[in-house]
XYZ file of C-alpha atoms in Angstrom:
445
model
C 44.671 14.964 69.955
C 41.752 17.358 70.537
C 44.091 20.308 70.000
C 45.320 18.757 66.749
C 41.777 18.227 65.484
C 40.821 21.758 66.471
C 43.760 23.159 64.487
C 42.822 21.106 61.430
C 39.180 22.180 61.261
C 39.937 25.665 59.826
C 42.195 24.132 57.180
C 39.535 21.604 56.226
C 36.984 24.389 56.017
C 39.236 26.406 53.710
C 39.800 23.330 51.572
C 36.067 22.768 51.240
C 35.528 26.416 50.383
C 38.209 26.373 47.681
C 36.812 23.151 46.292
C 33.363 24.704 46.088
C 34.692 27.819 44.392
C 36.620 25.724 41.901
C 33.545 23.682 41.052
C 31.517 26.816 40.526
C 33.976 28.130 37.968
C 32.340 26.443 35.020
C 28.504 26.698 34.321
C 26.583 25.207 31.628
C 24.996 28.587 30.989
C 26.746 30.576 28.300
C 27.981 34.146 28.646
C 28.207 36.583 25.765
C 30.721 39.369 26.176
C 30.076 42.420 24.022
C 33.640 43.388 23.244
C 33.191 46.982 22.215
C 35.251 49.703 23.790
C 33.545 52.640 25.499
C 35.470 55.453 27.075
C 32.303 57.058 28.432
C 31.027 54.097 30.454
C 31.862 53.329 34.066
C 34.391 50.768 32.794
C 36.593 53.611 31.673
C 36.706 54.925 35.224
C 37.542 51.529 36.695
C 40.345 50.851 34.217
C 40.819 47.759 32.005
C 41.846 45.363 34.778
C 38.907 46.261 37.048
C 36.528 46.371 34.087
C 37.419 42.849 33.034
C 37.012 41.522 36.541
C 33.713 43.281 37.129
C 32.445 41.842 33.850
C 33.375 38.339 34.964
C 31.723 38.820 38.365
C 28.397 39.846 36.824
C 28.052 36.896 34.449
C 27.149 33.313 35.440
C 29.965 30.766 35.340
C 30.121 27.416 33.596
C 29.315 24.454 35.849
C 32.146 21.996 36.473
C 30.293 18.965 35.147
C 31.996 15.760 34.089
C 32.370 15.704 30.277
C 30.626 12.352 30.188
C 27.526 13.980 31.729
C 27.279 16.280 28.699
C 26.711 13.245 26.460
C 24.250 10.777 28.060
C 25.057 7.151 27.454
C 28.726 7.818 26.682
C 31.397 6.220 28.865
C 35.032 6.903 28.138
C 36.310 4.075 30.332
C 37.748 1.259 28.285
C 39.812 -1.896 28.752
C 42.635 -3.014 26.460
C 44.308 -6.405 26.420
C 47.990 -6.251 25.524
C 51.387 -7.728 26.283
C 53.968 -6.327 28.682
C 57.668 -7.111 29.107
C 58.341 -8.088 32.717
C 61.952 -7.470 33.767
C 63.729 -8.017 37.099
C 64.216 -4.922 39.237
C 63.918 -1.688 37.244
C 65.378 -2.998 33.986
C 62.158 -2.255 32.097
C 63.027 1.462 32.365
C 66.342 0.841 30.569
C 64.565 -1.229 27.928
C 62.105 1.606 27.251
C 64.972 4.001 26.504
C 66.155 1.933 23.534
C 65.406 3.878 20.296
C 63.997 0.800 18.574
C 61.382 0.378 21.335
C 59.789 3.787 20.779
C 57.438 2.520 18.045
C 56.559 -0.636 20.009
C 55.821 0.896 23.418
C 52.297 1.918 24.421
C 51.798 5.646 23.589
C 51.966 7.148 27.056
C 52.416 10.747 25.865
C 49.089 10.641 24.045
C 47.362 9.229 27.118
C 47.795 11.756 29.910
C 48.759 10.435 33.327
C 49.465 6.949 32.009
C 52.720 5.281 32.988
C 54.027 2.842 30.407
C 56.494 1.352 32.886
C 54.907 -0.091 36.021
C 56.732 -1.232 39.135
C 55.630 -4.438 40.898
C 56.466 -6.013 44.248
C 55.528 -9.640 44.860
C 56.654 -11.298 48.112
C 59.480 -8.815 48.427
C 60.701 -9.308 44.844
C 60.735 -6.126 42.744
C 60.065 -6.269 39.022
C 58.948 -3.804 36.331
C 56.567 -3.982 33.378
C 56.981 -2.238 30.023
C 53.612 -1.956 28.293
C 53.560 -2.713 24.563
C 51.149 -1.441 21.930
C 48.107 -3.634 21.280
C 48.983 -6.177 18.601
C 52.728 -6.186 19.355
C 53.908 -9.715 20.166
C 57.246 -11.421 20.691
C 57.924 -11.749 16.956
C 57.610 -7.955 16.538
C 60.514 -7.340 18.939
C 64.017 -6.978 17.430
C 66.166 -10.068 17.897
C 68.713 -8.358 20.145
C 65.888 -7.086 22.405
C 64.554 -10.622 22.742
C 68.057 -11.751 23.683
C 68.357 -9.010 26.338
C 65.028 -10.017 27.853
C 66.039 -13.681 27.986
C 69.503 -12.923 29.365
C 68.038 -10.805 32.180
C 65.467 -13.461 33.081
C 62.536 -11.444 31.754
C 59.458 -12.564 29.866
C 56.355 -11.350 28.031
C 53.154 -11.520 30.069
C 49.520 -10.591 29.316
C 48.316 -7.324 30.850
C 44.887 -5.725 31.254
C 45.020 -1.938 30.851
C 42.129 0.165 32.123
C 41.834 3.689 30.722
C 39.510 6.549 31.678
C 38.803 10.126 30.566
C 41.789 11.365 32.558
C 44.124 9.299 30.377
C 42.839 10.680 27.076
C 44.321 13.623 25.220
C 42.283 16.546 23.877
C 41.719 15.131 20.396
C 41.060 11.537 21.457
C 38.557 12.560 24.145
C 36.624 14.798 21.747
C 36.679 12.178 19.002
C 34.732 9.935 21.372
C 32.476 12.637 22.825
C 31.435 14.485 19.658
C 28.763 12.969 17.392
C 29.751 11.313 14.162
C 30.269 13.881 11.441
C 31.380 16.653 13.834
C 35.081 17.402 13.445
C 37.345 18.018 16.423
C 38.523 21.674 16.272
C 41.985 21.359 14.786
C 43.373 24.463 16.477
C 42.633 27.299 18.825
C 44.444 30.485 19.761
C 46.046 30.740 23.194
C 45.985 34.225 24.740
C 47.457 34.098 28.221
C 45.099 31.860 30.213
C 42.410 31.967 27.487
C 41.740 29.445 24.704
C 39.997 31.205 21.810
C 38.009 29.025 19.397
C 36.658 29.976 15.974
C 34.106 27.184 15.673
C 32.377 25.874 12.572
C 28.591 25.755 12.379
C 28.541 21.998 12.975
C 30.677 22.404 16.116
C 28.710 25.267 17.678
C 26.020 23.153 19.445
C 28.853 21.237 21.166
C 30.896 24.288 22.193
C 30.556 23.689 25.952
C 32.018 20.188 25.833
C 34.781 21.371 23.464
C 35.737 24.147 25.874
C 35.560 21.919 28.922
C 37.792 19.210 27.440
C 40.280 21.849 26.277
C 40.608 23.245 29.805
C 40.819 19.772 31.348
C 43.694 18.827 29.078
C 45.571 22.141 29.412
C 46.064 22.923 33.117
C 47.558 26.367 32.407
C 44.347 27.530 30.694
C 41.429 28.768 32.804
C 38.981 30.187 30.255
C 37.639 28.997 26.900
C 35.822 31.440 24.605
C 34.278 31.140 21.146
C 34.014 33.940 18.621
C 30.470 35.093 17.843
C 30.456 36.667 14.382
C 33.361 38.430 12.714
C 35.761 41.193 13.691
C 33.891 44.420 13.126
C 33.676 48.108 13.991
C 36.217 50.864 14.316
C 38.086 49.054 17.093
C 38.437 45.676 15.261
C 36.830 43.783 18.144
C 34.334 40.931 18.174
C 31.711 39.410 20.418
C 32.784 36.303 22.269
C 31.003 33.724 24.378
C 32.586 32.092 27.406
C 32.017 28.385 26.768
C 33.874 27.046 29.796
C 35.832 28.224 32.806
C 36.256 31.612 34.413
C 34.904 34.836 32.916
C 38.194 36.668 33.570
C 39.365 38.289 30.306
C 42.304 40.338 31.583
C 45.397 38.435 30.398
C 49.130 38.590 30.951
C 51.518 36.958 28.488
C 54.998 37.141 27.023
C 56.001 37.447 23.366
C 59.604 37.600 22.175
C 60.654 38.590 25.699
C 58.047 41.369 26.057
C 55.570 41.414 28.923
C 52.083 42.285 27.720
C 48.870 42.835 29.687
C 45.436 43.773 28.336
C 41.722 43.053 28.480
C 41.191 40.605 25.646
C 37.484 41.457 25.467
C 38.149 45.135 24.685
C 41.130 45.300 22.305
C 42.460 43.724 19.114
C 45.000 40.940 19.588
C 46.117 37.981 17.487
C 48.739 35.573 18.827
C 49.096 34.028 15.359
C 50.812 37.196 14.135
C 53.771 36.658 16.469
C 55.975 35.323 13.644
C 54.886 38.169 11.380
C 55.830 40.762 13.995
C 59.243 39.153 14.257
C 59.591 39.258 10.461
C 58.845 42.991 10.330
C 61.285 43.592 13.174
C 64.055 41.909 11.161
C 63.689 44.635 8.504
C 64.039 47.501 10.979
C 67.347 49.120 11.961
C 67.935 50.981 15.246
C 68.309 54.257 13.307
C 64.876 53.929 11.688
C 61.607 55.606 12.567
C 58.534 53.363 12.851
C 54.905 54.454 12.726
C 52.349 51.732 13.533
C 48.951 53.116 12.548
C 46.897 50.231 13.974
C 49.076 49.191 16.900
C 46.602 47.187 18.994
C 48.226 46.603 22.398
C 51.622 47.689 21.047
C 53.513 44.409 20.561
C 55.262 45.353 17.290
C 55.776 48.976 18.337
C 57.426 47.910 21.597
C 59.672 45.405 19.814
C 60.882 48.197 17.533
C 61.358 50.558 20.495
C 63.410 47.897 22.257
C 65.586 47.699 19.145
C 66.369 51.411 19.477
C 63.958 52.904 16.936
C 61.956 56.045 17.411
C 58.372 54.747 17.441
C 54.882 56.156 17.232
C 52.077 53.733 18.112
C 48.534 54.730 17.221
C 45.195 53.043 17.769
C 41.716 54.512 17.609
C 40.562 52.317 20.511
C 41.125 54.230 23.807
C 41.588 50.991 25.748
C 44.279 49.875 23.295
C 46.127 53.164 23.798
C 45.942 52.650 27.571
C 47.301 49.106 27.133
C 50.219 50.373 25.005
C 51.247 52.845 27.698
C 50.940 50.214 30.399
C 52.972 47.688 28.420
C 55.638 50.297 27.682
C 55.966 50.902 31.415
C 56.066 47.159 32.135
C 59.024 46.767 29.778
C 60.809 50.032 30.599
C 60.465 51.371 27.044
C 59.635 54.785 25.630
C 57.527 55.556 22.579
C 54.944 58.049 21.419
C 51.344 56.862 21.841
C 48.302 58.402 20.157
C 44.611 57.575 20.030
C 43.466 59.145 16.776
C 41.932 58.397 13.414
C 44.505 56.664 11.213
C 43.718 58.962 8.273
C 44.752 62.022 10.278
C 47.887 60.321 11.592
C 48.888 59.071 8.146
C 48.337 62.485 6.622
C 50.435 64.108 9.332
C 53.233 61.580 8.954
C 53.351 61.911 5.166
C 53.454 65.707 5.360
C 55.918 65.840 8.267
C 59.649 65.333 8.343
C 61.426 62.221 9.548
C 62.837 62.050 13.029
C 66.339 63.491 13.327
C 69.030 60.961 12.325
C 66.402 58.482 11.040
C 67.760 56.676 7.990
C 64.275 55.738 6.831
C 60.667 55.670 7.943
C 58.488 52.554 8.201
C 54.714 52.780 7.929
C 52.919 49.679 9.231
C 49.251 49.440 8.291
C 47.803 46.266 9.807
C 44.155 46.801 8.904
C 43.558 44.113 6.286
C 39.932 45.165 5.795
C 40.831 48.544 4.282
C 44.501 49.524 4.550
C 45.094 49.482 0.786
C 42.110 51.743 0.161
C 43.202 54.126 2.938
C 46.691 54.347 1.464
C 45.232 54.916 -1.999
C 43.182 57.881 -0.779
C 46.356 59.592 0.462
C 48.784 58.311 -2.158
C 49.582 61.781 -3.595
C 50.883 62.772 -0.151
C 53.113 59.696 -0.071
C 54.629 60.642 -3.419
C 55.227 64.198 -2.202
C 56.786 62.886 0.994
C 59.138 60.761 -1.089
C 60.299 63.716 -3.152
C 60.904 65.945 -0.143
C 62.011 63.725 2.709
C 63.719 60.522 1.570
C 63.016 56.838 2.042
C 59.623 55.432 3.006
C 59.149 51.675 3.627
C 55.524 50.512 3.465
C 54.091 47.406 5.142
C 50.405 47.235 4.161
C 48.139 44.293 5.006
C 45.124 42.980 3.122
C 42.825 39.979 2.762
C 42.513 38.190 -0.580
C 41.436 34.870 -2.055
C 44.889 34.291 -3.552
C 48.175 36.077 -4.170
C 47.084 36.671 -7.774
C 44.354 39.011 -6.527
C 46.673 41.278 -4.514
C 48.637 43.166 -7.189
C 45.587 44.062 -9.320
C 43.938 45.437 -6.174
C 47.100 47.402 -5.336
C 47.191 48.832 -8.847
C 43.536 49.813 -8.559
C 44.194 51.694 -5.319
C 47.483 53.406 -6.240
C 47.174 53.687 -10.001
C 50.289 51.555 -10.514
C 52.280 48.858 -8.765
C 55.425 50.427 -7.226
C 58.748 49.007 -8.386
C 60.138 46.271 -6.149
C 56.773 45.389 -4.601
C 56.819 42.120 -2.661
C 53.698 40.232 -1.535
C 54.228 38.074 1.546
C 51.730 35.420 2.656
C 51.130 35.928 6.381
C 48.559 33.241 7.232
C 45.358 31.550 6.152
C 42.281 33.070 7.771
C 39.521 30.814 6.459
C 38.710 28.706 3.419
C 39.824 30.722 0.362
C 40.704 33.720 2.534
C 44.329 34.658 3.217
C 46.154 37.524 4.878
C 48.977 39.132 2.884
C 51.517 41.870 3.551
C 52.306 44.127 0.610
C 55.743 45.714 0.945
C 57.510 48.314 -1.159
C 59.902 51.193 -0.607
C 59.723 54.704 -2.038
C 63.151 56.315 -2.357
C 64.188 59.860 -3.128
C 65.399 60.425 -6.683
């Protein structure tokens, strides 16, 4: 026995240590990450993965406090009185599977960890209970269900249901925790293990509880961040604040079968453009050449390379260029990567010839803040390229209040709207602000 206890002590010590580390992973103090890239700092020497981890190690972490402790006087425990169908043996499980019972059964999916069928044993006799929604009585049950219950020797019995925070979903928990008049954030972006919130002004004072509840209700997420300000600067990055969880910003994820890794605090990435990347890919043939002027971490460029295209991926951010090369290696793909000013790259592409055997060239300009204006400044080169070298397919992104504002802006930049121009709505960004993709093709006479 002494030997057994002696062998268990190290394991118990490790358990206590892990428990302590886990509890220290969430501090009430906030952490602001300045997400600007710098190739001259020591982070450049460590590399993106080490840089992200060193950043997390230096900043305080958010304390693992019970959500109820954030809001004094609030208790999420509650008791509901309802009816349950008691059936012999395990017949309540079969009753639950009936399609007509779905709208009558207590909503277990919305209440995490709650079983709507309970097993009972009384003096050796096994029975099962199917919990019904509050307000559902015998008369609400279909006639044939009542007959099945009676034929099996079942009955309806009163049941007291006790619920706690652990049983509540994300929205229901926050509806009870947030003050009246503060909306529950309707959505957030998931980037690997990170939940990224773009909070409204009214939600900002409650960001820590919002982040904590999000992580509690999504076990695969370990970090919650909130955007501070807007995307800005040459590298299209933004400042973020860790509002709950770990400070680790190096993420690994999959999109359309691609493995991608990058430091989310140092590069541009938007998971909500996944469908848009797939849409662009559907317009590309294996014989085409693709030039992505603002490639970010290379998701679209790598998808095109996997399809057999000759691809050039460019991004002014040095850490984005590093991420593209790393992701190309992760997926066993080859493409040309550059870290240069988009104006120089665009000018070189428009003046250069297409790749050998390329049926057409695609130019992707995902810089909604100024892509149309950039294209307009070099439009004479595009016309010359058309006359000399063949087909040029343009995919140019912009922000606008409505689709009616896009074509006049295009005409202002280019002098005219090219024939066959199509404006595609990509997504809504904010109230009265939308992202569009302007597409047209220039063909040789």
